[in-house]
Amino acid sequence: MSYRGVPSEGSLGSQNVLVEVWSVALDQTDVHLVQNTKVGKVGFIPGRSFLGRIVECGSEIEPDDLKKGEWVIGLLDPAKSGGLTQYVVLNRRRVCGVPHPNRSLSLTKDEYAFLPLCGIPAYRAVRAIVRGVSLSSHPSPSSFPLSSSPSPLSSPSHPFSPSFLSPPSSSSSSRPRVLVLCGHVGPGALAVQMLVRLGWNVCVHVPLVPLVPEEREEGYIARLSSRIRAWGADDVIFDDGGVGYSPSSSLSSSSSASASSSSYGDVFDAVLDTVGGKDVWEASRGLLSQTRMDSTCTIDDADDAQVQIHEKQFVTLLGDTPSNPLPSVRDHWKAGVRTKTPRSSSSSNPSSKISKKTKIKINYAWISLGQDVDWEGEDVAGTLGEVVRVVLTRGHEGERGIRPWVGDSLDGEDTEDGGRIVPFERAPELFNSQRYRDRDRDRGGDRDRDSRRKDGRIEEARSGSGLFENGETAVVRVVG
């Protein structure tokens, strides 16, 4: 443990703010950052996403931008982190002012703490999906009726706002379809709600938590399904992985389940990967290579109108190596090669009167953890401002806006619904899965699972970052 004094106004820095931290949101990436960081003389303090109040502002910060006493949310540099402490100092470009936390009028303190962690990657991912898919046969966001009052989100750079003020398209055949991995929690949950508001057909893939006892699994599935469908998702796929579990095998084996429950079959226009791994990218390419026989796509005039071009989009939040969340130069180079060279596949359309070939272009995008400025030139504070406007915008007929999923537990025992809330003094337990292994053994869960899952998945979930396996998250209440 280390102690540092609170910086004075003179040593704060002209563009920095001193913030008293109230709540900190954590996910699997924070665990990986702790595991991969070499311990220095003063140790490493985890935590990137927080809610707090400004104690002091730098001399060059205008009161109209940020002021003392204002509630703010922020995202710290992942390489340094430092959120699980009483005070943090960070640049003004990493914080955004928010309304006073209030469940009925805005968001709770815990929900606000999640916005930087989940909202930034979700917002940027949805924007990449909307722009990367050829929507000649689908309604584009710009086609939705605009509100009478102008919104900064209705500009070409922010294609979300119009749909929040109008109902989504009711015609399922005209709606583009997206598969969201781990769309029940974290960034996936926010992305699901955004895509639903944009009129997309959303299919959510949920891997079953291996720490759920068999007798409670049915109730767990029912709760998650009810919650996800309440967000507007069209299909929910639950998958226990089976023998030889891996994200890619789970994705491939589950695709057939969606065919029986949806008129779309196995066809997707986009995949949002919140899991990470090269095998997920390879499996997603197979899914995106399928096309609907009745779909109409952009026609390539160079081939005498006999070839149709259908662009699809794969977006990942964690890249090929999720256990190493800070990407290297080589990681960025590999992602750049995939982005510049879209994968293509061809298929014929026998139902057409004129035999035409459909060429599918699969675009690749990586919303990197270390990406402070996005492709639109927007920094962390700018993206946070747009996310705050999105979540506080009421939907059609005044329905509640988009909200991050936090969970309900105040003692850290809620390990099944994908969220847990703990006081500050118990924060170290979130990084020590031994406590949860001991608790689970006392419940007799080992005997039930060993009899039905012998593929080694339990041990995988219990080692390292197993507590945050499958996208689970947590909130640490530093104050209150």
Short mmCIF file of C-alpha atoms in Angstrom, two decimals, residues 59-366:
data_model
loop_
_atom_site.label_atom_id
_atom_site.label_comp_id
_atom_site.label_asym_id
_atom_site.label_seq_id
_atom_site.Cartn_x
_atom_site.Cartn_y
_atom_site.Cartn_z
CA SER A 59 -5.93 27.25 -14.47
CA GLU A 60 -6.73 27.05 -18.21
CA ILE A 61 -10.03 25.18 -17.87
CA GLU A 62 -13.02 27.42 -18.50
CA PRO A 63 -15.94 27.26 -16.01
CA ASP A 64 -18.29 26.62 -18.92
CA ASP A 65 -16.43 23.37 -19.62
CA LEU A 66 -15.78 21.95 -16.15
CA LYS A 67 -16.09 23.47 -12.71
CA LYS A 68 -15.46 22.64 -9.09
CA GLY A 69 -18.14 20.46 -7.50
CA GLU A 70 -19.45 19.12 -10.82
CA TRP A 71 -20.25 15.42 -11.24
CA VAL A 72 -18.06 13.84 -13.91
CA ILE A 73 -17.34 10.47 -15.45
CA GLY A 74 -13.96 9.60 -16.87
CA LEU A 75 -11.72 6.96 -18.39
CA LEU A 76 -8.11 6.75 -17.22
CA ASP A 77 -5.19 5.69 -19.40
CA PRO A 78 -5.33 1.87 -19.28
CA ALA A 79 -1.54 1.58 -19.06
CA LYS A 80 -1.58 3.55 -15.81
CA SER A 81 -5.15 3.03 -14.51
CA GLY A 82 -5.36 4.21 -10.86
CA GLY A 83 -9.12 4.50 -10.38
CA LEU A 84 -9.45 2.52 -7.14
CA THR A 85 -8.30 5.37 -4.94
CA GLN A 86 -9.77 8.38 -3.20
CA TYR A 87 -8.55 11.00 -5.68
CA VAL A 88 -7.34 10.94 -9.29
CA VAL A 89 -5.70 13.56 -11.47
CA LEU A 90 -6.30 13.38 -15.20
CA ASN A 91 -6.46 15.52 -18.30
CA ARG A 92 -9.71 17.32 -19.08
CA ARG A 93 -9.89 15.40 -22.38
CA ARG A 94 -10.66 12.25 -20.41
CA VAL A 95 -13.63 13.47 -18.36
CA CYS A 96 -17.16 14.58 -19.12
CA GLY A 97 -19.68 16.37 -16.93
CA VAL A 98 -22.94 14.56 -16.14
CA PRO A 99 -26.23 15.49 -14.44
CA HIS A 100 -26.65 14.76 -10.76
CA PRO A 101 -27.09 10.99 -10.30
CA ASN A 102 -30.77 10.17 -9.93
CA ARG A 103 -32.52 6.95 -10.94
CA SER A 104 -35.72 8.59 -12.16
CA LEU A 105 -34.24 11.61 -13.95
CA SER A 106 -30.86 10.35 -15.12
CA LEU A 107 -28.70 7.39 -14.05
CA THR A 108 -27.58 6.03 -10.71
CA LYS A 109 -24.01 6.45 -9.46
CA ASP A 110 -23.24 2.84 -10.34
CA GLU A 111 -24.67 3.20 -13.86
CA TYR A 112 -22.66 6.37 -14.45
CA ALA A 113 -19.47 4.57 -13.39
CA PHE A 114 -20.11 2.02 -16.14
CA LEU A 115 -20.60 4.51 -18.97
CA PRO A 116 -16.90 5.09 -19.79
CA LEU A 117 -16.11 1.38 -19.48
CA CYS A 118 -19.01 0.19 -21.64
CA GLY A 119 -20.33 3.24 -23.46
CA ILE A 120 -17.20 4.28 -25.35
CA PRO A 121 -16.50 0.89 -26.99
CA ALA A 122 -20.22 0.23 -27.58
CA TYR A 123 -20.81 3.62 -29.21
CA ARG A 124 -17.75 3.37 -31.45
CA ALA A 125 -18.53 -0.24 -32.35
CA VAL A 126 -22.12 0.52 -33.34
CA ARG A 127 -20.97 3.44 -35.46
CA ALA A 128 -18.50 1.14 -37.24
CA ILE A 129 -21.22 -1.46 -37.82
CA VAL A 130 -23.69 1.05 -39.23
CA ARG A 131 -21.13 2.49 -41.62
CA GLY A 132 -19.54 -0.81 -42.61
CA VAL A 133 -22.68 -2.63 -43.76
CA SER A 134 -24.15 -1.92 -47.18
CA LEU A 135 -27.74 -1.02 -46.39
CA SER A 136 -29.22 -0.56 -49.83
CA SER A 137 -31.99 -2.98 -48.89
CA HIS A 138 -32.28 -1.79 -45.29
CA PRO A 139 -33.39 1.47 -43.68
CA SER A 140 -30.40 3.68 -42.90
CA PRO A 141 -30.30 5.77 -39.72
CA SER A 142 -30.60 8.95 -41.75
CA SER A 143 -33.95 7.76 -43.12
CA PHE A 144 -35.64 7.88 -39.71
CA PRO A 145 -37.75 10.98 -39.00
CA LEU A 146 -35.78 13.67 -37.23
CA SER A 147 -36.96 15.39 -34.09
CA SER A 148 -38.03 19.01 -34.21
CA SER A 149 -35.10 20.05 -32.03
CA PRO A 150 -31.61 19.70 -33.48
CA SER A 151 -29.26 17.25 -31.81
CA PRO A 152 -25.51 16.93 -32.17
CA LEU A 153 -26.06 13.21 -32.54
CA SER A 154 -28.01 13.62 -35.77
CA SER A 155 -24.96 14.72 -37.74
CA PRO A 156 -23.28 12.29 -40.17
CA SER A 157 -20.65 11.55 -37.52
CA HIS A 158 -23.30 10.44 -35.03
CA PRO A 159 -25.97 8.36 -36.76
CA PHE A 160 -27.92 7.32 -33.67
CA SER A 161 -30.09 10.14 -32.40
CA PRO A 162 -32.89 10.17 -35.03
CA SER A 163 -33.95 6.60 -34.32
CA PHE A 164 -34.26 7.23 -30.59
CA LEU A 165 -37.18 9.50 -31.32
CA SER A 166 -39.01 7.16 -33.67
CA PRO A 167 -40.12 3.52 -33.49
CA PRO A 168 -37.93 0.92 -35.24
CA SER A 169 -39.01 -0.61 -38.51
CA SER A 170 -41.69 -3.27 -38.05
CA SER A 171 -40.78 -5.17 -41.21
CA SER A 172 -38.39 -7.92 -40.14
CA SER A 173 -37.38 -8.75 -43.70
CA SER A 174 -36.06 -5.23 -44.28
CA ARG A 175 -34.01 -5.04 -41.08
CA PRO A 176 -30.28 -5.79 -41.08
CA ARG A 177 -29.24 -8.49 -38.63
CA VAL A 178 -26.36 -8.42 -36.16
CA LEU A 179 -24.92 -11.02 -33.80
CA VAL A 180 -23.60 -9.65 -30.49
CA LEU A 181 -21.34 -11.92 -28.45
CA CYS A 182 -21.84 -11.61 -24.69
CA GLY A 183 -24.59 -9.08 -25.34
CA HIS A 184 -26.09 -9.60 -21.89
CA VAL A 185 -23.53 -7.51 -19.97
CA GLY A 186 -20.84 -4.89 -20.42
CA PRO A 187 -20.34 -3.10 -23.74
CA GLY A 188 -22.41 -5.76 -25.50
CA ALA A 189 -25.50 -4.86 -23.47
CA LEU A 190 -25.29 -1.19 -24.41
CA ALA A 191 -24.58 -2.04 -28.04
CA VAL A 192 -27.65 -4.29 -28.15
CA GLN A 193 -29.88 -1.45 -26.96
CA MET A 194 -28.34 1.02 -29.41
CA LEU A 195 -28.76 -1.33 -32.36
CA VAL A 196 -32.35 -2.11 -31.40
CA ARG A 197 -33.13 1.61 -31.35
CA LEU A 198 -31.59 1.88 -34.81
CA GLY A 199 -34.05 -0.72 -36.11
CA TRP A 200 -31.66 -3.67 -36.42
CA ASN A 201 -32.61 -7.29 -35.87
CA VAL A 202 -30.38 -8.24 -32.93
CA CYS A 203 -29.33 -11.76 -31.97
CA VAL A 204 -27.53 -12.10 -28.63
CA HIS A 205 -25.15 -14.98 -27.90
CA VAL A 206 -24.82 -15.80 -24.18
CA PRO A 207 -22.31 -18.41 -22.99
CA LEU A 208 -23.60 -20.18 -19.91
CA VAL A 209 -21.62 -19.35 -16.78
CA PRO A 210 -19.84 -22.54 -15.65
CA LEU A 211 -20.20 -21.56 -11.98
CA VAL A 212 -24.01 -21.77 -12.08
CA PRO A 213 -25.23 -24.94 -10.29
CA GLU A 214 -27.42 -27.19 -12.39
CA GLU A 215 -30.53 -26.72 -10.25
CA ARG A 216 -30.31 -22.92 -10.74
CA GLU A 217 -29.47 -22.93 -14.43
CA GLU A 218 -33.08 -22.84 -15.64
CA GLY A 219 -33.89 -19.77 -13.56
CA TYR A 220 -30.66 -18.11 -14.67
CA ILE A 221 -31.56 -18.63 -18.33
CA ALA A 222 -35.10 -17.34 -17.79
CA ARG A 223 -33.88 -14.14 -16.08
CA LEU A 224 -31.31 -13.36 -18.73
CA SER A 225 -33.68 -14.10 -21.59
CA SER A 226 -36.35 -11.85 -20.08
CA ARG A 227 -33.89 -9.00 -19.58
CA ILE A 228 -32.38 -9.22 -23.06
CA ARG A 229 -35.76 -9.37 -24.77
CA ALA A 230 -36.92 -6.41 -22.71
CA TRP A 231 -34.12 -4.47 -24.41
CA GLY A 232 -35.69 -5.39 -27.75
CA ALA A 233 -33.44 -8.23 -28.94
CA ASP A 234 -35.11 -10.62 -31.39
CA ASP A 235 -33.17 -13.81 -30.61
CA VAL A 236 -31.18 -15.09 -27.63
CA ILE A 237 -28.82 -18.06 -27.94
CA PHE A 238 -27.66 -19.80 -24.76
CA ASP A 239 -24.69 -22.10 -25.15
CA ASP A 240 -22.83 -24.26 -22.62
CA GLY A 241 -19.92 -24.84 -24.99
CA GLY A 242 -19.91 -28.63 -24.82
CA VAL A 243 -16.77 -30.70 -25.09
CA GLY A 244 -13.73 -28.82 -26.30
CA TYR A 245 -15.24 -25.45 -25.49
CA SER A 246 -13.81 -22.37 -27.12
CA PRO A 247 -15.41 -19.09 -28.21
CA SER A 248 -15.15 -20.07 -31.87
CA SER A 249 -16.62 -23.56 -31.43
CA SER A 250 -19.39 -22.09 -29.33
CA LEU A 251 -20.12 -19.52 -32.02
CA SER A 252 -20.12 -22.08 -34.84
CA SER A 253 -22.26 -24.66 -33.05
CA SER A 254 -24.77 -22.06 -31.88
CA SER A 255 -25.45 -20.53 -35.28
CA SER A 256 -27.78 -23.37 -36.18
CA ALA A 257 -29.86 -22.62 -33.10
CA SER A 258 -30.75 -19.22 -34.48
CA ALA A 259 -31.97 -20.77 -37.71
CA SER A 260 -34.81 -22.55 -35.98
CA SER A 261 -35.94 -19.44 -34.12
CA SER A 262 -35.62 -16.80 -36.82
CA SER A 263 -36.73 -16.33 -40.39
CA TYR A 264 -33.22 -15.06 -41.13
CA GLY A 265 -31.66 -18.51 -40.72
CA ASP A 266 -27.88 -18.41 -40.29
CA VAL A 267 -27.47 -15.09 -42.10
CA PHE A 268 -25.95 -12.06 -40.37
CA ASP A 269 -24.95 -8.68 -41.72
CA ALA A 270 -22.57 -7.90 -38.86
CA VAL A 271 -20.90 -9.47 -35.83
CA LEU A 272 -19.87 -7.57 -32.71
CA ASP A 273 -17.18 -9.49 -30.84
CA THR A 274 -16.80 -8.57 -27.16
CA VAL A 275 -14.89 -11.78 -26.38
CA GLY A 276 -11.73 -11.49 -28.47
CA GLY A 277 -9.47 -14.05 -30.07
CA LYS A 278 -8.38 -14.94 -33.59
CA ASP A 279 -10.60 -18.02 -33.57
CA VAL A 280 -13.66 -15.82 -33.05
CA TRP A 281 -12.69 -13.77 -36.10
CA GLU A 282 -12.29 -16.92 -38.19
CA ALA A 283 -15.64 -18.36 -37.05
CA SER A 284 -17.38 -15.03 -37.65
CA ARG A 285 -16.08 -14.93 -41.21
CA GLY A 286 -17.93 -18.18 -41.85
CA LEU A 287 -21.17 -16.75 -40.50
CA LEU A 288 -20.84 -13.53 -42.46
CA SER A 289 -20.15 -15.44 -45.68
CA GLN A 290 -23.80 -16.53 -45.82
CA THR A 291 -26.36 -14.41 -47.66
CA ARG A 292 -30.13 -14.31 -48.00
CA MET A 293 -31.36 -15.37 -51.42
CA ASP A 294 -33.87 -12.52 -51.52
CA SER A 295 -31.42 -9.85 -50.48
CA THR A 296 -30.61 -6.99 -52.82
CA CYS A 297 -27.14 -5.51 -52.72
CA THR A 298 -25.06 -2.89 -54.42
CA ILE A 299 -24.53 -3.84 -58.08
CA ASP A 300 -21.05 -3.67 -59.56
CA ASP A 301 -21.47 -2.02 -62.98
CA ALA A 302 -18.07 -3.25 -64.10
CA ASP A 303 -19.39 -6.80 -64.35
CA ASP A 304 -22.36 -5.94 -66.56
CA ALA A 305 -24.75 -5.81 -63.59
CA GLN A 306 -24.37 -9.54 -62.99
CA VAL A 307 -22.42 -9.27 -59.72
CA GLN A 308 -23.92 -7.95 -56.50
CA ILE A 309 -21.66 -6.54 -53.80
CA HIS A 310 -22.85 -7.04 -50.22
CA GLU A 311 -20.65 -5.45 -47.57
CA LYS A 312 -20.72 -6.92 -44.08
CA GLN A 313 -18.94 -5.87 -40.93
CA PHE A 314 -16.97 -7.59 -38.17
CA VAL A 315 -16.11 -5.45 -35.16
CA THR A 316 -13.99 -6.63 -32.24
CA LEU A 317 -13.31 -4.86 -28.96
CA LEU A 318 -10.40 -7.04 -27.81
CA GLY A 319 -8.53 -8.12 -30.94
CA ASP A 320 -6.69 -11.43 -31.28
CA THR A 321 -5.18 -11.55 -27.77
CA PRO A 322 -7.73 -10.50 -25.11
CA SER A 323 -5.34 -11.58 -22.34
CA ASN A 324 -3.00 -8.79 -23.45
CA PRO A 325 -5.33 -5.77 -23.60
CA LEU A 326 -2.61 -3.23 -24.43
CA PRO A 327 -1.97 -3.80 -28.15
CA SER A 328 1.55 -3.83 -29.54
CA VAL A 329 2.72 -2.28 -32.81
CA ARG A 330 2.52 -5.72 -34.40
CA ASP A 331 -1.10 -6.10 -33.23
CA HIS A 332 -2.03 -2.79 -34.83
CA TRP A 333 -0.21 -3.77 -38.03
CA LYS A 334 -2.14 -7.05 -38.31
CA ALA A 335 -5.42 -5.25 -37.69
CA GLY A 336 -4.52 -2.66 -40.30
CA VAL A 337 -3.85 -5.36 -42.89
CA ARG A 338 -7.27 -6.90 -42.25
CA THR A 339 -8.94 -3.50 -42.42
CA LYS A 340 -7.29 -2.60 -45.74
CA THR A 341 -7.89 -6.02 -47.32
CA PRO A 342 -11.52 -7.06 -46.73
CA ARG A 343 -12.22 -10.78 -47.06
CA SER A 344 -14.43 -11.75 -49.99
CA SER A 345 -16.55 -14.74 -50.93
CA SER A 346 -18.95 -15.43 -53.78
CA SER A 347 -22.25 -17.26 -54.12
CA SER A 348 -24.94 -17.54 -56.78
CA ASN A 349 -28.59 -16.63 -56.41
CA PRO A 350 -30.64 -19.37 -58.10
CA SER A 351 -33.96 -17.78 -57.13
CA SER A 352 -33.30 -14.79 -59.35
CA LYS A 353 -34.76 -14.76 -62.87
CA ILE A 354 -31.36 -13.61 -64.11
CA SER A 355 -28.50 -15.66 -62.72
CA LYS A 356 -26.45 -13.29 -60.59
CA LYS A 357 -23.49 -13.79 -58.33
CA THR A 358 -23.31 -12.17 -54.92
CA LYS A 359 -19.89 -11.05 -53.77
CA ILE A 360 -19.65 -10.60 -50.02
CA LYS A 361 -17.04 -8.21 -48.65
CA ILE A 362 -16.33 -8.69 -44.96
CA ASN A 363 -14.92 -5.53 -43.41
CA TYR A 364 -12.83 -5.70 -40.24
CA ALA A 365 -12.64 -3.09 -37.47
CA TRP A 366 -10.94 -3.15 -34.08
#
